[in-house]
Tab-separated table of C-alpha atoms in Angstrom:
chain	number	residue	atom	x	y	z
H	269	MET	CA	154.300	99.868	144.515
H	270	ASP	CA	154.174	98.219	147.953
H	271	GLU	CA	150.567	97.166	147.356
H	272	GLU	CA	151.483	95.678	143.974
H	273	LEU	CA	154.451	93.806	145.477
H	274	HIS	CA	152.261	92.520	148.278
H	275	HIS	CA	149.676	91.314	145.722
H	276	MET	CA	152.335	89.542	143.680
H	277	ARG	CA	153.637	87.777	146.772
H	278	ALA	CA	150.140	86.833	147.864
H	279	THR	CA	149.202	85.348	144.501
H	280	ARG	CA	152.554	83.724	143.724
H	281	PRO	CA	152.253	79.901	143.772
H	282	PRO	CA	154.054	78.173	146.647
H	283	PRO	CA	157.645	77.073	146.014
H	284	PRO	CA	158.151	73.457	145.088
H	285	LEU	CA	158.703	71.084	147.916
H	286	SER	CA	162.246	69.834	148.343
H	287	PRO	CA	162.629	66.103	147.867
H	288	PRO	CA	163.695	64.108	150.871
H	289	HIS	CA	167.414	63.929	151.559
H	290	LYS	CA	169.318	60.916	150.508
H	291	GLY	CA	169.098	58.221	153.073
H	292	GLU	CA	165.646	59.007	154.363
H	293	GLY	CA	164.374	55.804	152.761
H	294	ASN	CA	161.211	54.803	150.911
H	295	ALA	CA	158.933	56.079	153.686
H	296	GLY	CA	160.266	59.592	153.267
H	297	ALA	CA	159.830	59.431	149.493
H	298	ASP	CA	156.255	58.205	149.845
H	299	ALA	CA	155.447	60.949	152.306
H	300	PHE	CA	156.932	63.517	149.973
H	301	ARG	CA	154.817	62.309	147.040
H	302	ILE	CA	151.616	62.384	149.138
H	303	VAL	CA	152.253	65.903	150.402
H	304	ALA	CA	153.191	67.121	146.926
H	305	ALA	CA	150.004	65.641	145.456
H	306	CYS	CA	147.873	67.292	148.130
H	307	VAL	CA	149.502	70.668	147.576
H	308	PHE	CA	149.052	70.363	143.813
H	309	ALA	CA	145.389	69.443	144.197
H	310	LEU	CA	144.787	72.324	146.580
H	311	THR	CA	146.466	74.917	144.379
H	312	SER	CA	144.592	73.592	141.333
H	313	LEU	CA	141.303	73.842	143.181
H	314	LEU	CA	142.002	77.389	144.303
H	315	ALA	CA	143.048	78.387	140.801
H	316	THR	CA	139.854	76.943	139.206
H	317	PRO	CA	137.165	79.630	138.881
H	318	VAL	CA	133.799	78.774	140.442
H	319	ARG	CA	131.113	78.681	137.763
H	320	ALA	CA	128.077	80.770	138.654
H	321	ASP	CA	124.574	79.338	138.142
H	322	PRO	CA	122.436	82.300	137.055
H	323	VAL	CA	119.185	80.355	137.536
H	324	ALA	CA	120.106	79.316	141.076
H	325	ASP	CA	121.315	82.840	141.830
H	326	PHE	CA	117.990	84.237	140.620
H	327	TYR	CA	115.788	81.889	142.652
H	328	ARG	CA	117.886	81.737	145.817
H	329	GLY	CA	116.123	83.515	148.688
H	330	ARG	CA	112.968	84.199	146.640
H	331	ASP	CA	109.469	82.719	146.453
H	332	ILE	CA	107.570	81.302	143.489
H	333	THR	CA	103.841	82.049	143.575
H	334	LEU	CA	101.773	79.063	142.452
H	335	ILE	CA	98.340	80.253	141.294
H	336	ILE	CA	95.729	77.517	141.715
H	337	ALA	CA	92.745	77.964	139.398
H	338	SER	CA	90.233	76.370	141.775
H	339	GLY	CA	88.903	76.614	145.300
H	340	VAL	CA	90.575	75.232	148.393
H	341	ALA	CA	90.274	71.488	149.132
H	342	GLY	CA	89.054	70.433	145.681
H	343	GLY	CA	90.832	67.999	143.401
H	344	TYR	CA	92.917	70.582	141.544
H	345	ASP	CA	93.883	72.246	144.837
H	346	THR	CA	94.916	68.956	146.437
H	347	TYR	CA	97.127	67.951	143.505
H	348	ALA	CA	98.704	71.415	143.272
H	349	ARG	CA	99.519	71.681	146.973
H	350	VAL	CA	101.043	68.212	147.160
H	351	PHE	CA	103.155	69.110	144.130
H	352	ALA	CA	104.173	72.440	145.698
H	353	ARG	CA	105.442	70.756	148.856
H	354	HIS	CA	108.048	68.833	146.846
H	355	LEU	CA	108.852	71.136	143.918
H	356	ALA	CA	111.223	73.535	145.705
H	357	ALA	CA	113.796	70.824	146.377
H	358	HIS	CA	114.310	70.449	142.622
H	359	VAL	CA	114.391	74.107	141.539
H	360	PRO	CA	117.923	75.589	141.472
H	361	GLY	CA	118.355	77.901	144.442
H	362	ARG	CA	115.540	76.154	146.364
H	363	PRO	CA	112.992	79.015	146.380
H	364	GLY	CA	109.890	78.930	148.544
H	365	ILE	CA	106.604	77.920	146.871
H	366	ILE	CA	103.561	79.987	147.879
H	367	PRO	CA	100.137	78.625	146.758
H	368	LYS	CA	97.450	81.206	145.941
H	369	ASN	CA	93.907	80.190	144.984
H	370	ILE	CA	92.111	82.158	142.228
H	371	PRO	CA	89.006	80.042	141.564
H	372	ALA	CA	86.791	82.500	139.676
H	373	GLY	CA	85.520	81.940	136.151
H	374	GLY	CA	86.076	78.194	136.052
H	375	GLY	CA	89.820	78.731	135.762
H	376	LEU	CA	89.671	81.563	133.235
H	377	THR	CA	90.467	84.292	135.782
H	378	ALA	CA	93.669	82.511	136.783
H	379	ALA	CA	94.676	81.982	133.145
H	380	ASN	CA	93.951	85.592	132.208
H	381	THR	CA	95.884	86.823	135.248
H	382	LEU	CA	98.914	84.697	134.438
H	383	TYR	CA	98.871	85.762	130.789
H	384	SER	CA	98.327	89.506	131.160
H	385	VAL	CA	99.217	90.534	134.714
H	386	SER	CA	101.908	88.255	136.147
H	387	ALA	CA	105.552	89.216	135.680
H	388	ARG	CA	107.316	87.134	133.040
H	389	ASP	CA	110.336	86.340	135.175
H	390	GLY	CA	109.645	82.783	136.317
H	391	LEU	CA	108.456	83.759	139.794
H	392	THR	CA	104.790	83.054	139.010
H	393	ILE	CA	103.395	79.791	137.682
H	394	ALA	CA	99.879	78.372	137.676
H	395	ALA	CA	98.037	75.094	138.111
H	396	LEU	CA	95.212	75.518	135.607
H	397	THR	CA	92.022	73.561	135.056
H	398	ASN	CA	92.080	70.959	132.320
H	399	GLY	CA	89.865	72.633	129.724
H	400	VAL	CA	91.010	76.230	129.962
H	401	ALA	CA	93.651	75.908	127.222
H	402	MET	CA	90.920	75.000	124.736
H	403	ASP	CA	88.548	77.822	125.689
H	404	PRO	CA	89.937	80.302	123.125
H	405	LEU	CA	89.581	77.656	120.390
H	406	PHE	CA	85.949	77.040	121.343
H	407	GLY	CA	85.129	80.725	121.333
H	408	ASN	CA	84.715	81.407	125.043
H	409	PRO	CA	84.584	85.229	125.231
H	410	GLY	CA	86.100	85.185	128.709
H	411	ALA	CA	89.338	83.645	127.454
H	412	ARG	CA	91.666	86.596	126.871
H	413	PHE	CA	94.873	84.734	126.123
H	414	ASP	CA	96.651	82.729	123.436
H	415	ALA	CA	97.043	79.229	124.883
H	416	GLN	CA	99.820	78.325	122.459
H	417	LYS	CA	101.980	81.187	123.743
H	418	PHE	CA	101.937	79.974	127.333
H	419	ALA	CA	105.143	78.330	128.616
H	420	TRP	CA	103.796	74.872	129.453
H	421	ILE	CA	105.733	73.105	132.219
H	422	GLY	CA	103.903	69.769	132.414
H	423	SER	CA	100.784	68.024	133.666
H	424	ILE	CA	100.647	65.943	136.850
H	425	GLY	CA	97.999	63.577	135.563
H	426	LYS	CA	95.204	63.032	133.104
H	427	LEU	CA	91.596	63.744	133.983
H	428	GLN	CA	89.587	60.752	132.825
H	429	ASN	CA	85.908	61.314	133.441
H	430	VAL	CA	83.281	58.669	134.028
H	431	CYS	CA	79.509	58.569	133.764
H	432	ALA	CA	77.910	56.791	136.722
H	433	THR	CA	74.556	56.202	138.390
H	434	TRP	CA	73.857	55.449	142.042
H	435	HIS	CA	73.991	51.757	142.895
H	436	GLU	CA	70.210	51.601	143.469
H	437	SER	CA	69.458	52.817	139.935
H	438	PRO	CA	68.385	50.302	137.287
H	439	ILE	CA	70.389	52.319	134.729
H	440	ARG	CA	73.551	50.235	134.531
H	441	THR	CA	74.471	50.533	130.838
H	442	VAL	CA	74.587	53.142	128.097
H	443	ALA	CA	71.846	51.207	126.306
H	444	ALA	CA	69.584	51.645	129.337
H	445	ALA	CA	70.325	55.384	129.349
H	446	ARG	CA	68.961	55.523	125.804
H	447	GLU	CA	65.655	53.974	126.859
H	448	ARG	CA	64.432	56.586	129.341
H	449	GLU	CA	65.291	59.965	130.823
H	450	VAL	CA	68.038	59.913	133.483
H	451	VAL	CA	68.401	62.972	135.743
H	452	VAL	CA	72.054	63.885	136.359
H	453	ALA	CA	73.593	66.607	138.533
H	454	ALA	CA	75.929	69.245	137.107
H	455	ALA	CA	77.792	72.313	138.261
H	456	GLY	CA	77.939	75.214	135.778
H	457	ALA	CA	76.797	75.002	132.162
H	458	THR	CA	80.404	74.678	130.964
H	459	SER	CA	81.587	72.299	133.696
H	460	ASN	CA	82.609	68.742	132.843
H	461	THR	CA	79.477	67.471	134.583
H	462	ALA	CA	77.372	69.396	132.061
H	463	ILE	CA	79.584	68.913	129.010
H	464	VAL	CA	79.857	65.120	129.263
H	465	PRO	CA	76.113	64.320	129.344
H	466	ARG	CA	75.512	66.902	126.591
H	467	VAL	CA	78.140	65.208	124.428
H	468	LEU	CA	76.685	61.767	125.108
H	469	ASN	CA	73.151	62.892	124.290
H	470	THR	CA	74.347	64.300	120.962
H	471	LEU	CA	76.770	61.599	119.859
H	472	LEU	CA	75.363	58.466	121.498
H	473	GLY	CA	71.644	59.213	121.749
H	474	THR	CA	71.432	58.987	125.542
H	475	ARG	CA	68.640	60.788	127.405
H	476	PHE	CA	70.409	62.500	130.278
H	477	LYS	CA	68.485	65.408	131.792
H	478	ILE	CA	71.014	67.909	133.146
H	479	VAL	CA	70.153	69.718	136.387
H	480	ALA	CA	72.844	72.393	136.774
H	481	GLY	CA	73.749	74.711	139.620
H	482	TYR	CA	75.186	72.314	142.201
H	483	ASP	CA	78.368	73.104	144.084
H	484	PRO	CA	81.136	71.382	142.097
H	485	GLY	CA	82.433	69.546	145.158
H	486	ALA	CA	80.227	68.396	147.992
H	487	GLY	CA	77.028	69.593	146.324
H	488	LEU	CA	77.248	67.090	143.483
H	489	ASN	CA	78.086	64.228	145.811
H	490	LEU	CA	75.274	65.033	148.244
H	491	ALA	CA	72.756	65.279	145.404
H	492	LEU	CA	73.634	61.738	144.392
H	493	GLU	CA	73.711	60.321	147.910
H	494	SER	CA	70.380	61.934	148.806
H	495	ARG	CA	68.777	60.573	145.600
H	496	GLU	CA	67.971	64.077	144.306
H	497	VAL	CA	69.466	62.853	141.053
H	498	GLU	CA	70.087	59.429	139.607
H	499	GLY	CA	73.615	59.943	138.392
H	500	ILE	CA	76.505	62.215	137.467
H	501	CYS	CA	78.352	62.197	134.141
H	502	GLY	CA	81.703	63.974	134.149
H	503	LEU	CA	83.132	62.839	137.465
H	504	SER	CA	86.913	62.707	137.525
H	505	TRP	CA	87.804	59.112	138.340
H	506	SER	CA	91.028	60.130	140.110
H	507	THR	CA	89.272	62.777	142.219
H	508	LEU	CA	86.457	60.372	142.977
H	509	LYS	CA	88.862	57.764	144.303
H	510	ALA	CA	90.537	60.341	146.541
H	511	SER	CA	87.413	62.106	147.807
H	512	ARG	CA	84.935	59.203	148.011
H	513	PRO	CA	86.969	56.004	148.375
H	514	ASP	CA	84.017	54.363	150.154
H	515	TRP	CA	81.938	54.705	146.984
H	516	ILE	CA	84.532	52.631	145.157
H	517	ARG	CA	85.175	50.198	147.977
H	518	ASP	CA	81.492	49.567	148.714
H	519	HIS	CA	80.405	49.492	145.046
H	520	LYS	CA	77.992	52.392	145.436
H	521	LEU	CA	78.280	53.437	141.790
H	522	ASN	CA	77.288	51.886	138.512
H	523	VAL	CA	80.069	53.148	136.248
H	524	ILE	CA	78.472	52.887	132.823
H	525	LEU	CA	80.925	54.780	130.602
H	526	GLN	CA	84.384	56.335	130.589
H	527	MET	CA	85.428	59.459	128.723
H	528	ALA	CA	89.110	59.380	127.746
H	529	LEU	CA	91.338	58.956	124.724
H	530	ASP	CA	92.760	55.831	126.361
H	531	LYS	CA	90.799	53.479	128.599
H	532	LEU	CA	91.724	53.138	132.256
H	533	PRO	CA	93.150	49.656	132.963
H	534	GLU	CA	91.220	49.416	136.230
H	535	LEU	CA	87.975	50.028	134.320
H	536	ALA	CA	88.711	47.537	131.572
H	537	ASP	CA	85.128	46.233	131.585
H	538	VAL	CA	83.589	49.717	131.262
H	539	PRO	CA	83.049	50.842	127.652
H	540	SER	CA	84.680	53.958	126.288
H	541	ALA	CA	82.632	56.622	124.542
H	542	ARG	CA	85.326	56.765	121.880
H	543	ASP	CA	84.717	53.107	121.040
H	544	LEU	CA	80.932	53.520	120.906
H	545	VAL	CA	80.867	56.438	118.461
H	546	ALA	CA	80.607	54.802	115.040
H	547	ASP	CA	80.509	57.803	112.689
H	548	PRO	CA	84.068	58.998	111.796
H	549	ALA	CA	83.055	62.680	111.768
H	550	ASP	CA	81.439	62.333	115.182
H	551	ARG	CA	84.523	60.581	116.499
H	552	LYS	CA	86.726	63.496	115.433
H	553	VAL	CA	84.489	65.861	117.383
H	554	LEU	CA	84.675	63.636	120.449
H	555	GLU	CA	88.452	63.268	120.224
H	556	LEU	CA	88.891	67.034	120.021
H	557	ILE	CA	86.846	67.404	123.203
H	558	LEU	CA	88.775	64.615	124.924
H	559	ILE	CA	92.105	66.389	124.334
H	560	ARG	CA	91.026	68.673	127.184
H	561	GLN	CA	91.309	65.709	129.523
H	562	GLU	CA	94.760	64.573	128.412
H	563	MET	CA	96.299	67.697	129.931
H	564	GLY	CA	94.260	67.043	133.047
H	565	ARG	CA	96.243	68.933	135.690
H	566	PRO	CA	98.535	71.317	133.785
H	567	LEU	CA	101.221	73.608	135.184
H	568	VAL	CA	102.243	76.630	133.173
H	569	ALA	CA	104.308	79.818	133.240
H	570	PRO	CA	103.555	83.108	131.462
H	571	PRO	CA	104.701	83.601	127.879
H	572	GLY	CA	108.193	84.934	127.361
H	573	ILE	CA	109.931	83.889	130.574
H	574	PRO	CA	113.708	83.444	130.170
H	575	VAL	CA	114.409	80.183	128.375
H	576	GLU	CA	116.908	78.966	130.973
H	577	ARG	CA	114.351	79.431	133.769
H	578	LEU	CA	111.659	77.602	131.812
H	579	ALA	CA	114.110	74.761	131.227
H	580	ALA	CA	114.881	74.666	134.950
H	581	LEU	CA	111.177	74.595	135.856
H	582	ARG	CA	110.550	71.778	133.382
H	583	GLU	CA	113.480	69.810	134.789
H	584	ALA	CA	112.225	70.451	138.331
H	585	PHE	CA	108.751	69.232	137.325
H	586	ALA	CA	110.190	66.035	135.837
H	587	ALA	CA	112.299	65.432	138.944
H	588	THR	CA	109.323	66.015	141.229
H	589	MET	CA	107.289	63.437	139.317
H	590	LYS	CA	109.970	60.866	140.269
H	591	ASP	CA	110.527	62.149	143.815
H	592	ALA	CA	110.004	59.340	146.336
H	593	GLY	CA	108.492	61.682	148.912
H	594	PHE	CA	106.061	63.159	146.397
H	595	LEU	CA	104.992	59.740	145.148
H	596	ALA	CA	104.553	58.461	148.692
H	597	GLU	CA	102.330	61.402	149.660
H	598	ALA	CA	100.343	61.085	146.433
H	599	GLY	CA	99.885	57.397	147.158
H	600	ARG	CA	98.563	58.058	150.662
H	601	LEU	CA	96.019	60.495	149.222
H	602	GLN	CA	95.156	58.152	146.332
H	603	LEU	CA	96.195	60.699	143.719
H	604	GLU	CA	96.736	59.401	140.201
H	605	ILE	CA	100.151	60.444	138.875
H	606	ASP	CA	100.387	60.128	135.095
H	607	PRO	CA	102.649	62.985	133.986
H	608	LEU	CA	102.861	64.706	130.643
H	609	ASP	CA	105.773	67.024	129.850
H	610	GLY	CA	105.434	70.589	128.619
H	611	GLU	CA	106.452	69.810	125.048
H	612	ALA	CA	103.787	67.092	124.844
H	613	ILE	CA	101.130	69.556	126.003
H	614	ALA	CA	102.250	72.072	123.390
H	615	LYS	CA	102.038	69.352	120.723
H	616	LEU	CA	98.503	68.390	121.787
H	617	LEU	CA	97.407	72.005	121.599
H	618	ALA	CA	99.021	72.486	118.187
H	619	GLY	CA	96.998	69.553	116.873
H	620	ALA	CA	93.784	70.790	118.456
H	621	TYR	CA	94.134	74.325	117.107
H	622	ALA	CA	94.845	72.910	113.638
H	623	ALA	CA	91.588	70.910	113.584
H	624	PRO	CA	89.175	71.572	110.689
H	625	ARG	CA	86.813	74.457	111.352
H	626	ASP	CA	83.681	72.358	111.037
H	627	VAL	CA	84.961	69.935	113.683
H	628	VAL	CA	85.873	72.840	115.962
H	629	ALA	CA	82.441	74.409	115.470
H	630	ARG	CA	80.608	71.201	116.384
H	631	ALA	CA	82.807	70.615	119.435
H	632	ALA	CA	82.395	74.235	120.524
H	633	ALA	CA	78.610	73.948	120.360
H	634	LEU	CA	78.827	71.147	122.932
H	635	VAL	CA	81.536	72.609	125.168
H	636	GLU	CA	80.549	76.287	125.016
H	637	PRO	CA	76.830	76.346	124.114
H	638	GLY	CA	75.669	79.724	122.902
H	639	THR	CA	79.189	81.065	122.258
H	640	HIS	CA	80.486	78.904	119.407
H	641	ARG	CA	81.527	80.471	116.121
C-alpha cells in the first residue's frame, strides 16, 4: 500500500500555480504566465512517450560489412571505399562500415556469397561489378543466384566504356579499324576489354585482334604505353580519368568510339556504337549488352532483408549521393557520380530478363562465349 501511495504521489501532476495576489501589477501577472507556460510545456514533454526507432536501435553499435567484388585500389574499390567513408552518417544508428574485398571470379564470388551465405539482416551489403547481374541471363554457369531477387540499393555511377588507340597509332576512326587488323589488350575472356572488341567486330565489322591475359589494372595500361598493343576497347572512361589523368590531359589517346546507351557530353564528337549499328535486330542485341553498363557501380543487399532496413539503406544511399563531403572527395579523385536508385536498377533488370530469347542468345554468345544457351 505504501509503495502504491508513493507511486501515486510521484506520478501525480504538480498542483496549479496560484495567480499573483491583487496589487502585484502587470509584471507579476506576466511572470506568472511565463512560469505557467514553462511548467505546462515541461509536464507535456515528460508525459509524451518517446517513439523508438527500430532501425536505429538495430544498427546502433554494430558494423555493416561492405563486400567489394574487386581487388584493392582498382576503380570499383576506389568508388566503394569513398562511398563507405560517408555512408554511416546517413544510416540510422550510425553503424560502422567495414570494407572487405572478394575479387575472385570477376565479381561472381562476391555475388554468390551475398546471395547464399550472408545473413539477410541488413548487416552485409555488396558493391558488385557492373555485369554480374546479367550473368545468369547470359548463361554463365558460375552465377548461382537470381539477380531479380537481390535487394538493389542503388548505383553510384554508370560505366561508359570507350575504345581507344595510342596517340601514335594511325587508327583514329572506326572506319580505319575496319581496314586492317588492330591488336588490343584485354583481361579475361569475359572482361569488358574482351567483350567490347568482340561486339564491335560482330556488329560493326571492325578487325580488332584480342590479346587476353593482361592484369586488369596496371597490366593493360603498361601494354598500351609500351606499345605491346595498339589499343584497348572497353576502358571505363570514369576510371581512366581517375587513374590516368595525364593520358587525357596530354591527349595520349585516340578515342574512336564510346559504348553507352547515352553519349557522354564531354565526348560529344566521339561516335556511339549504338548510333553506328544500322540493323534494328543488331541494335537490340547491343542495347541489351549496354544495360550492363547503366548499373555501372551497383550496391546491393541480400534477398529478403527486412523491408524497413532496405528502405533505410536506400534513403542513406540517396543522402550520401548528395553529401557535400562525399561529393568533394569524389571530385578530388575525379570520380564520376551519376547515381541510379535501387528501383531503377530493378526496372532495368526486369526489362533485360524479359528480352526475346533470340536476342538474349545472340548477346550471350558475345558476352559469355562458349556458355550461351
